[in-house]
XYZ file of C-alpha atoms in Angstrom:
333
model
C 173.924 70.229 161.036
C 173.236 69.695 157.368
C 173.713 66.473 155.454
C 177.218 66.208 153.991
C 176.764 62.735 152.563
C 178.293 63.622 149.215
C 180.417 66.532 150.384
C 183.967 65.305 149.859
C 184.008 61.716 148.681
C 183.137 59.679 145.659
C 180.955 56.784 146.795
C 181.402 53.285 145.395
C 180.666 49.779 146.637
C 182.791 46.677 147.196
C 181.026 43.525 148.405
C 177.909 45.663 148.964
C 179.757 47.805 151.510
C 179.936 51.499 150.516
C 183.350 53.116 150.366
C 184.832 56.596 150.097
C 187.711 57.498 147.824
C 190.680 58.967 149.665
C 191.893 62.169 148.037
C 195.306 63.084 149.523
C 198.573 61.127 149.877
C 197.421 58.010 148.046
C 198.836 55.601 145.492
C 196.275 55.194 142.744
C 192.609 54.827 143.648
C 192.223 53.995 147.335
C 188.695 53.106 148.440
C 188.095 53.110 152.182
C 185.033 51.188 153.455
C 182.671 53.453 155.371
C 182.262 51.064 158.316
C 185.355 49.546 159.888
C 186.002 47.333 162.879
C 187.652 49.059 165.848
C 190.017 46.760 167.766
C 191.296 48.908 170.636
C 190.205 48.060 174.167
C 190.168 49.845 177.498
C 190.037 46.797 179.743
C 192.640 44.500 181.275
C 193.109 40.783 180.811
C 191.792 40.223 184.346
C 188.403 41.564 183.276
C 188.632 44.978 184.909
C 188.270 48.372 183.256
C 185.971 47.526 180.360
C 186.074 45.228 177.356
C 189.478 43.585 176.897
C 191.000 43.048 173.462
C 194.046 40.790 173.374
C 195.372 38.591 170.541
C 192.596 36.011 170.967
C 189.828 38.602 170.951
C 191.403 40.412 167.996
C 191.688 37.152 166.058
C 188.112 36.011 166.654
C 186.597 39.421 165.955
C 188.617 39.837 162.752
C 187.549 36.436 161.425
C 183.880 37.076 162.241
C 183.967 40.566 160.719
C 185.549 39.463 157.459
C 183.358 36.373 157.119
C 180.178 38.461 157.245
C 181.372 40.986 154.685
C 183.236 43.622 156.682
C 186.374 44.717 154.879
C 188.066 47.444 156.941
C 189.939 46.794 160.196
C 191.436 49.499 162.397
C 194.552 48.507 164.348
C 197.571 50.041 166.056
C 200.895 48.915 167.438
C 199.525 50.218 170.773
C 196.631 47.745 170.746
C 197.048 44.364 172.423
C 194.832 42.962 169.668
C 197.275 43.736 166.838
C 198.791 40.254 166.564
C 195.284 38.803 166.549
C 194.283 41.012 163.640
C 197.224 39.558 161.725
C 196.376 35.932 162.423
C 192.672 36.667 161.981
C 192.756 38.032 158.459
C 194.983 35.138 157.379
C 192.638 32.578 158.973
C 189.582 34.181 157.355
C 190.632 33.092 153.888
C 189.703 36.500 152.456
C 192.332 37.679 149.940
C 194.553 40.431 151.315
C 193.738 42.699 148.377
C 190.081 42.767 149.468
C 190.905 43.912 153.014
C 191.602 47.475 154.119
C 193.935 47.502 157.139
C 194.754 50.656 159.090
C 197.602 50.893 161.590
C 199.128 53.701 163.643
C 202.462 54.848 165.069
C 203.339 57.235 167.885
C 205.094 60.549 167.071
C 208.477 59.156 168.103
C 210.772 60.531 165.394
C 212.061 59.518 161.981
C 214.236 56.466 162.600
C 212.028 55.207 165.416
C 209.007 55.269 163.104
C 210.746 53.348 160.341
C 211.787 50.696 162.858
C 208.322 50.485 164.394
C 206.706 50.101 160.989
C 208.817 47.015 160.313
C 207.439 45.527 163.527
C 203.880 46.420 162.505
C 204.181 44.571 159.202
C 205.412 41.468 161.024
C 202.629 41.663 163.591
C 199.936 42.093 160.933
C 201.483 39.374 158.723
C 201.394 41.589 155.648
C 203.822 43.313 153.300
C 201.894 46.600 153.331
C 199.121 48.443 155.143
C 196.391 50.361 153.398
C 196.459 53.360 155.725
C 199.146 54.406 158.219
C 198.388 57.165 160.736
C 200.287 59.131 163.353
C 198.263 58.034 166.381
C 198.432 61.236 168.482
C 200.068 64.649 168.030
C 201.994 63.926 171.245
C 201.374 62.891 174.810
C 198.867 64.897 176.805
C 200.652 66.442 179.832
C 200.590 63.996 182.748
C 198.623 61.388 180.779
C 201.288 59.051 179.395
C 203.568 56.485 181.017
C 205.652 56.017 177.849
C 209.290 57.207 177.713
C 209.766 60.647 176.192
C 211.274 60.181 172.700
C 214.552 61.922 171.808
C 212.775 64.316 169.440
C 210.814 65.769 172.393
C 213.455 65.835 175.121
C 214.275 69.353 176.244
C 211.595 70.895 174.042
C 208.362 72.595 175.025
C 206.303 71.242 172.129
C 205.914 68.035 170.143
C 206.328 69.864 166.834
C 209.704 68.326 165.937
C 208.428 64.834 166.733
C 205.332 65.346 164.628
C 207.309 66.645 161.639
C 209.981 63.915 161.871
C 207.327 61.242 162.102
C 205.379 62.670 159.159
C 208.604 62.658 157.122
C 209.004 58.972 158.026
C 205.454 58.273 156.831
C 206.284 60.035 153.569
C 209.344 57.799 153.172
C 207.274 54.675 153.789
C 204.708 56.007 151.335
C 207.345 56.567 148.645
C 208.525 52.980 149.158
C 204.894 51.946 148.481
C 204.643 49.971 151.701
C 201.451 51.920 152.448
C 198.657 52.937 150.096
C 197.771 56.096 152.035
C 199.043 58.094 155.010
C 197.272 60.307 157.509
C 196.920 61.325 161.135
C 194.759 60.736 164.187
C 193.628 63.078 166.961
C 194.999 66.090 165.084
C 193.484 69.504 165.676
C 193.664 72.298 163.100
C 196.920 73.698 164.501
C 198.565 70.271 164.212
C 197.330 69.854 160.639
C 198.646 73.283 159.658
C 202.169 72.174 160.617
C 201.965 69.574 157.863
C 200.457 72.048 155.433
C 203.405 74.374 156.073
C 205.820 71.668 154.847
C 204.424 72.160 151.329
C 204.575 68.433 150.667
C 201.869 65.802 151.012
C 198.694 66.362 153.004
C 197.024 63.725 155.165
C 194.417 61.533 153.527
C 192.568 60.852 156.798
C 192.162 62.363 160.263
C 190.816 59.845 162.775
C 189.264 61.606 165.769
C 186.854 60.844 168.600
C 183.422 61.944 167.438
C 179.912 61.099 168.642
C 176.724 62.985 169.626
C 178.128 63.649 173.099
C 181.394 65.046 171.686
C 181.689 66.478 168.183
C 184.120 69.130 166.929
C 182.102 70.337 163.963
C 184.593 73.028 162.941
C 187.342 70.409 162.735
C 185.140 68.294 160.467
C 184.500 71.315 158.243
C 188.220 72.091 158.024
C 189.118 68.514 157.102
C 186.416 68.194 154.478
C 187.369 71.556 152.971
C 190.905 70.193 152.467
C 189.852 66.749 151.183
C 190.870 64.997 154.400
C 188.463 62.128 155.095
C 187.134 62.423 158.642
C 187.141 59.086 160.474
C 185.297 58.760 163.795
C 186.403 56.463 166.576
C 184.201 55.719 169.607
C 181.258 56.694 167.366
C 178.675 55.329 169.818
C 180.341 57.011 172.797
C 182.182 53.889 174.030
C 179.543 52.530 176.457
C 182.083 50.571 178.524
C 184.286 53.616 179.061
C 182.780 54.602 182.423
C 184.401 51.493 183.881
C 187.849 52.992 183.266
C 187.193 56.347 184.935
C 188.168 57.416 188.417
C 185.566 57.902 191.173
C 185.563 61.689 190.796
C 184.674 61.571 187.082
C 181.136 62.082 185.899
C 180.162 58.789 184.173
C 178.987 59.177 180.593
C 175.393 57.959 180.148
C 175.085 55.120 177.656
C 174.301 56.916 174.405
C 172.324 53.918 173.134
C 169.846 54.342 176.001
C 169.315 58.084 175.704
C 165.542 58.680 175.356
C 165.999 60.855 172.288
C 168.105 58.218 170.545
C 165.680 55.448 171.502
C 162.771 57.472 170.094
C 164.518 58.091 166.771
C 165.487 54.415 166.533
C 161.875 53.324 167.048
C 160.747 55.817 164.408
C 162.982 54.190 161.789
C 162.727 50.584 162.995
C 166.473 50.521 163.695
C 168.688 50.049 166.744
C 170.095 52.996 168.654
C 173.605 52.189 167.455
C 172.457 52.151 163.825
C 170.842 55.565 164.242
C 174.022 57.056 165.713
C 176.229 55.536 163.007
C 173.860 56.803 160.320
C 174.093 60.284 161.871
C 177.848 60.133 161.243
C 177.536 58.899 157.687
C 175.060 61.594 156.675
C 177.793 64.063 157.582
C 180.272 62.267 155.315
C 182.083 60.690 158.286
C 183.390 57.107 158.226
C 183.234 55.123 161.464
C 185.135 52.515 163.520
C 182.618 50.933 165.920
C 184.334 48.437 168.237
C 182.552 45.188 169.035
C 183.310 41.496 169.512
C 179.639 40.563 169.041
C 178.792 39.291 165.514
C 175.202 40.478 165.920
C 176.397 44.009 166.575
C 178.840 43.743 163.679
C 175.965 43.006 161.320
C 173.958 45.891 162.789
C 176.872 48.252 162.277
C 177.110 47.354 158.588
C 173.360 47.758 158.053
C 173.039 51.541 158.094
C 172.608 52.256 154.391
C 168.914 51.444 153.878
C 167.346 54.366 155.755
C 167.863 58.105 156.167
C 167.532 60.462 159.098
C 165.594 63.652 158.494
C 166.821 67.101 159.467
C 164.937 67.001 162.768
C 166.642 63.711 163.671
C 170.057 65.096 162.759
C 169.591 68.194 164.874
C 168.223 66.242 167.834
C 171.307 64.004 167.874
C 173.644 66.974 167.491
C 172.370 68.534 170.712
C 172.954 65.599 173.055
C 176.184 67.078 174.428
C 176.863 65.859 177.949
C 179.232 67.476 180.486
C 182.645 65.793 180.732
C 181.666 63.558 177.854
C 185.005 62.931 176.142
C 186.127 59.308 176.123
C 189.843 59.718 175.377
C 192.446 62.403 176.089
C 192.059 65.906 174.703
C 194.478 66.622 171.813
C 193.713 70.326 172.091
C 195.971 70.304 175.161
C 198.979 68.907 173.284
C 201.415 71.680 172.260
């Protein structure tokens, strides 16, 4: 891996937090903070299955994040924390114009997306979102308990749903209710469907990416086409093993890997900071999820050191068998 720090984005700073300039499907100059706050959770309210994020947790984390200088928040209508993000940013007292809010919709079709977006605005207590993404290119076979949308019924692929939903995002974009539009969990074949429409191209592709699981060719493709690559679960989601069945091979905590610990000690940083810096030196923006203010501050403090080529390569070769946190979009037709 080579450093791609300046590969595709113009770097600026707001409130001392570096940003990247989104290049596709934007209104005016849209600056996206490099480090955002992830707000999705894998756990249940009863405490099982990992860290739970409901409205209360989303509210408290959002307030803490904004108060200490964080400015980007990643949300979705699928996340139980979404209402809390809305009340949290209002309670923080930070002006809306200083906050970058991302939300997501399922590939459910044109009219369904327009309706869902109205609900999202109400939940987030805002008149616009800064970035709206299609959350997944479809449901992975046998992995979803949601009803099949009309655009998919009787069809072998999710192509029609993806195209209808992208057209809905373009409509919302034209109405200037979003500042930028993009996708999440899209592989190259899914992106090419949008390219074939000869209209707008996504500004962002948000994908699982960390030293245990990194699709480097997908990153290269996105950066070649001015699509900002946004990593979720950038530290490998340490609580994820709690959600897996007994036959699954638990993912070792990336923060405790001897190689990561050694590199962290070398730079006088935490393991999480080293991993997040590894992303940023490839030009990748990140959404680390945490409710801990101490970790929030750590996550924002990755811009005062640099990994050398040996560090970058060492982190790139930490692949672990069965190491993917979320579903595999490569299996979605």
